[in-house]
mmCIF file of C-alpha atoms in Angstrom:
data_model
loop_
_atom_site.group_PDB
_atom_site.id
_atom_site.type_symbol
_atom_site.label_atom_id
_atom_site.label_comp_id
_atom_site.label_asym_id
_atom_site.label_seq_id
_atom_site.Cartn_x
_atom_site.Cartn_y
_atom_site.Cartn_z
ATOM 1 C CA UNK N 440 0.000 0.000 0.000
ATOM 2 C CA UNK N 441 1.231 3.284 -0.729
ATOM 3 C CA UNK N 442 2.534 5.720 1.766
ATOM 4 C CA UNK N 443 0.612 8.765 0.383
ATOM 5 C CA UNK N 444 -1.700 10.154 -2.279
ATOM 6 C CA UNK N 445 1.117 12.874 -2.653
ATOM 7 C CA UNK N 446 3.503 12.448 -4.871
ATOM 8 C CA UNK N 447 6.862 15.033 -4.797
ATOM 9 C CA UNK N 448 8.607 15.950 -7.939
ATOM 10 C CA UNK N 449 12.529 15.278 -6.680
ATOM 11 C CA UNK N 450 13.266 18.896 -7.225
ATOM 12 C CA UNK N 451 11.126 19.451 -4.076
ATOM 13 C CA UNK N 452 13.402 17.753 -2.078
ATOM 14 C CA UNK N 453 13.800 14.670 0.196
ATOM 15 C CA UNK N 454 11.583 16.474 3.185
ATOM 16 C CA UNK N 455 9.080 16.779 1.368
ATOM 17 C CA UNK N 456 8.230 13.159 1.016
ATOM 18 C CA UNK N 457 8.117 12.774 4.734
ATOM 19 C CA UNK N 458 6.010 15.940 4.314
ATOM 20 C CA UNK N 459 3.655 13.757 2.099
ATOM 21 C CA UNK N 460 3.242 10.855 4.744
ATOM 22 C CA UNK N 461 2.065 13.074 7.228
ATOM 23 C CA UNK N 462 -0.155 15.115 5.337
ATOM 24 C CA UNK N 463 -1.573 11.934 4.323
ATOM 25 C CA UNK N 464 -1.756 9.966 8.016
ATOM 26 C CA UNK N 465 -3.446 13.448 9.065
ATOM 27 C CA UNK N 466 -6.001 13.014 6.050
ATOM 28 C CA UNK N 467 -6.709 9.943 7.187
ATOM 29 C CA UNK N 468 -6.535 9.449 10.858
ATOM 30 C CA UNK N 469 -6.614 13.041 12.267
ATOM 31 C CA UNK N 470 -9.227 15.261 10.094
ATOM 32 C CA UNK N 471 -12.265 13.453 11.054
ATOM 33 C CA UNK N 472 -11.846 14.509 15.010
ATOM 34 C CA UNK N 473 -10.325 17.890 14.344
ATOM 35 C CA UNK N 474 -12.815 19.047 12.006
ATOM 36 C CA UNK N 475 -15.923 17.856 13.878
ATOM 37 C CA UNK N 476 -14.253 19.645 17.203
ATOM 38 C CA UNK N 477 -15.140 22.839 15.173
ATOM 39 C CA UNK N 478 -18.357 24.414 17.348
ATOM 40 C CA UNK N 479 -19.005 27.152 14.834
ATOM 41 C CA UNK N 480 -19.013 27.085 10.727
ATOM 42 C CA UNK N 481 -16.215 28.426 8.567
ATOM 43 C CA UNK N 482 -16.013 31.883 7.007
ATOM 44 C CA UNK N 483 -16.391 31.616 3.094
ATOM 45 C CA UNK N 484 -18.519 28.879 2.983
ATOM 46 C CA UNK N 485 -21.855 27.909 3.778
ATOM 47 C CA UNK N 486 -20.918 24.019 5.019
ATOM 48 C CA UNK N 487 -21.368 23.255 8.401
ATOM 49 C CA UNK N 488 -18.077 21.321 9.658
ATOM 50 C CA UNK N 489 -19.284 18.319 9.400
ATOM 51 C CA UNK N 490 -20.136 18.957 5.464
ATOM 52 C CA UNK N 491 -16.795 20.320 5.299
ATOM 53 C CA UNK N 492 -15.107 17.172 6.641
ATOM 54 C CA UNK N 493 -17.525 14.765 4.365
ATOM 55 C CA UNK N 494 -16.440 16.509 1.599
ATOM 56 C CA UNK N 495 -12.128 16.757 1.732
ATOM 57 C CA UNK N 496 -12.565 13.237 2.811
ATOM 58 C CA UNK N 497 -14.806 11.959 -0.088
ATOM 59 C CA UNK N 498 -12.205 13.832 -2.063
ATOM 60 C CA UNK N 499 -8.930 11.772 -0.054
ATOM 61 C CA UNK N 500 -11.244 8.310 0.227
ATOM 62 C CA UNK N 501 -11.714 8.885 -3.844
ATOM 63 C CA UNK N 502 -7.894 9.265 -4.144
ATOM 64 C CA UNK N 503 -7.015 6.477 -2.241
ATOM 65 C CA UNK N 504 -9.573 4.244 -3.644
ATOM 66 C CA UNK N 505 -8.355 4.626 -7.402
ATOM 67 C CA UNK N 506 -4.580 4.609 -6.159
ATOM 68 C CA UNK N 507 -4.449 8.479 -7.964
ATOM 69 C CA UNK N 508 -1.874 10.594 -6.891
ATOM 70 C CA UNK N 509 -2.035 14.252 -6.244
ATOM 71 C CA UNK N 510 1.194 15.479 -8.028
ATOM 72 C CA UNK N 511 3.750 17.796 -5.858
ATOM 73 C CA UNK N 512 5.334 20.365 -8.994
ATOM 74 C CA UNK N 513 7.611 23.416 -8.676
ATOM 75 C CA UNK N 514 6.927 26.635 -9.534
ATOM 76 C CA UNK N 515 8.981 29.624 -9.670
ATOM 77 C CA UNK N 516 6.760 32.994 -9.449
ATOM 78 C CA UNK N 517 7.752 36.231 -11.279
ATOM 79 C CA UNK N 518 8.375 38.014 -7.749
ATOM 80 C CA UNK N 519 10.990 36.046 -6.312
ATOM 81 C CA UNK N 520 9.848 37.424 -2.864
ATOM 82 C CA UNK N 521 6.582 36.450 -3.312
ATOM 83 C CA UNK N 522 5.405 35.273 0.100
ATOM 84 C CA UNK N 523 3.103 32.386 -1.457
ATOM 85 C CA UNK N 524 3.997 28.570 -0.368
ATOM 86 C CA UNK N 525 2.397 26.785 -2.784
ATOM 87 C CA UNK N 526 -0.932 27.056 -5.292
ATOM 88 C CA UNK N 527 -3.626 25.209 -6.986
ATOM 89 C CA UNK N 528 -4.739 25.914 -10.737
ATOM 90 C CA UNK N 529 -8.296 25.620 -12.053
ATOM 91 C CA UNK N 530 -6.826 24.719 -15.452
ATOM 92 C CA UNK N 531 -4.454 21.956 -13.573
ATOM 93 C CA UNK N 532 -7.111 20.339 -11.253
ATOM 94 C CA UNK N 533 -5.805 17.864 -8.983
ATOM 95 C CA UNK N 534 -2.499 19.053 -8.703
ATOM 96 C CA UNK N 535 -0.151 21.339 -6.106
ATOM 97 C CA UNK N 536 2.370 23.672 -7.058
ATOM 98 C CA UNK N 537 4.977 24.860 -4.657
ATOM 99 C CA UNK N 538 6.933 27.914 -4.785
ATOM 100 C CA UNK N 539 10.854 26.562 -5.660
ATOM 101 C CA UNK N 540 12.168 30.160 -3.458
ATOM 102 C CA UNK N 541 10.357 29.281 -0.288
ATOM 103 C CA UNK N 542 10.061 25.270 -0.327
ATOM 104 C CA UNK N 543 13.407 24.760 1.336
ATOM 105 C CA UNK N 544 12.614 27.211 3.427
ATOM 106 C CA UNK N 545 10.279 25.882 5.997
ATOM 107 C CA UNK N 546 10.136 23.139 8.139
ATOM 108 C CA UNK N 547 8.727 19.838 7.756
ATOM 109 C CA UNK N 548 5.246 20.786 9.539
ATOM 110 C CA UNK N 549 4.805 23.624 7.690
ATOM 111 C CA UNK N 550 5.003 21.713 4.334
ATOM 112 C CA UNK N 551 2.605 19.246 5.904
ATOM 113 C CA UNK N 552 0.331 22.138 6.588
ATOM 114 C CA UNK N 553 0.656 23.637 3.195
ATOM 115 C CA UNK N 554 -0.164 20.327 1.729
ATOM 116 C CA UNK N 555 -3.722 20.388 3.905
ATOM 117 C CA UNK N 556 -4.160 23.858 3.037
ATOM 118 C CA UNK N 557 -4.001 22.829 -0.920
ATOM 119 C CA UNK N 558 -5.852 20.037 -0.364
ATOM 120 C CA UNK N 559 -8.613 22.112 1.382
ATOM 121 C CA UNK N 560 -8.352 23.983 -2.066
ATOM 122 C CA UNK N 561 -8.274 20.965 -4.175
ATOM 123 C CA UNK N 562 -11.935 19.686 -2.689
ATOM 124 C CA UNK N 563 -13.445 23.187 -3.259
ATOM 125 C CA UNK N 564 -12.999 24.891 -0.446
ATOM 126 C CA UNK N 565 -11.629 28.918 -0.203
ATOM 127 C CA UNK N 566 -10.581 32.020 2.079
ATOM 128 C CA UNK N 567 -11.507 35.066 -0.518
ATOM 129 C CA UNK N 568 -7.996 36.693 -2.284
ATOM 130 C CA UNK N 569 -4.533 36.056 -0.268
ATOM 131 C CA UNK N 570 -4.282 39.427 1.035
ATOM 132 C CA UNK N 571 -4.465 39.579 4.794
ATOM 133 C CA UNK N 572 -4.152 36.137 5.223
ATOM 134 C CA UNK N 573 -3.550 36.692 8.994
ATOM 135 C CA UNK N 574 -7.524 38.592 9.724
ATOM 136 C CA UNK N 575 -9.686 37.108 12.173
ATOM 137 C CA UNK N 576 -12.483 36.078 9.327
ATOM 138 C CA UNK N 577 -9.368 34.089 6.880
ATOM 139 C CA UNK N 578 -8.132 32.509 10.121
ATOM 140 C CA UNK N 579 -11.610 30.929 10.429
ATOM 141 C CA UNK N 580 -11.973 29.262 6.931
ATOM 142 C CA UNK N 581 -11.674 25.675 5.972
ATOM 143 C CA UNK N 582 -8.332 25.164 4.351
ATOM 144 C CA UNK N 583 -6.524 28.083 7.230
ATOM 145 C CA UNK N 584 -7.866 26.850 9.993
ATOM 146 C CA UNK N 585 -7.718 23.073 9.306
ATOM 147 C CA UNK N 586 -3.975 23.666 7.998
ATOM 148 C CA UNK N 587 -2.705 25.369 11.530
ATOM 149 C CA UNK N 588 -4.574 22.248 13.686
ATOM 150 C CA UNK N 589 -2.070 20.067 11.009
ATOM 151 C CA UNK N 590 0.819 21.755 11.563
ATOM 152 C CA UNK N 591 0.988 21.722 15.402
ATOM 153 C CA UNK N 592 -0.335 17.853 14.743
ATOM 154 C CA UNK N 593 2.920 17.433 12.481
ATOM 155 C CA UNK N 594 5.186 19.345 14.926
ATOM 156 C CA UNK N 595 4.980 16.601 17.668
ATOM 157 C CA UNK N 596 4.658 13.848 14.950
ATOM 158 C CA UNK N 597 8.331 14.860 14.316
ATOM 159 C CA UNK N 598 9.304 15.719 17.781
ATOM 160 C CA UNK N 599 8.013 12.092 18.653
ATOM 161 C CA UNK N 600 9.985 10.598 15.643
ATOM 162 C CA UNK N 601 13.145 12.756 16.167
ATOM 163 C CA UNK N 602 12.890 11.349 19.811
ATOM 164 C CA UNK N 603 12.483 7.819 18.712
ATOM 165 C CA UNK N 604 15.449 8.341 16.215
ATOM 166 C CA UNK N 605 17.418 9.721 19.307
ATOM 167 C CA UNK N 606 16.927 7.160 21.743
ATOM 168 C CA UNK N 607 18.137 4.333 19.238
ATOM 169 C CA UNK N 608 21.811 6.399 19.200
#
């Protein structure tokens, strides 16, 4: 069985296949409870929490189930500064594009929640333009909100595994 629906062009680098395994262990063990912990809806969208969960996880199940991959490309925007992780495309459905100046960048837990923040995309779901990412009412939509609870998941799925990897030395 395969590791993860994600699959990482090289040029990405080796951490982000262990970015891929978690993003898809959180899919698939970890979304169900922290999205129905939710007490109030998202911003920019009219799903309760519960729809929002049913629906990135028909879209992960439907992966899964035809052994599809979601392909991991890089991407090198005009603004070398530009402050964007990653996109999605309408006119390339189904795949993630990360930004080639910032991928190396961050740390494993924030690719895994960059992946969950695409993916959020990927099964439809938005927070409005990317300007003030950081407001009180973007911080509250599906693929925000969903990708912070995966990152601090991610964070002490590496601690643990950096801790397990120490104790054998």
């Amino acid at each position: 069985m395969k590791k993860s629906i994600f699959t990482a062009s090289e040029y990405l680098g080796q951490e982000m296949k262990l970015a891929c395994e978690l993003a898809h262990k959180f899919l698939e063990e970890e979304l169900h409870s922290v999205v129905l912990s939710r007490k109030s809806d998202f911003t920019f969208t009219k799903h309760s929490p519960k729809d929002v969960y049913r629906q990135i996880n028909a879209l992960f199940e439907s992966y899964k189930s035809f052994g599809e991959d979601v392909p991991l490309h890089p991407i090198a925007p005009k603004n070398k500064k530009s402050s964007m992780n990653a996109t999605t495309f309408r006119n390339k459905p189904g795949e993630i594009f990360f930004n080639v100046y910032r991928v190396n960048l961050s740390e494993v837990w924030e690719k895994v929640a960059t992946l969950v923040h695409e993916f959020c995309h990927l099964a439809g779901f938005g927070h409005g333009n990317n300007h003030f990412q950081w407001s009180e009412k973007k911080q509250n939509s599906a693929p925000i909100w969903i990708a912070n609870k995966a990152k601090a998941w991610a964070l002490k799925e590496v601690t643990k595994r950096n801790a397990a990897e120490a104790a054998i030395y």
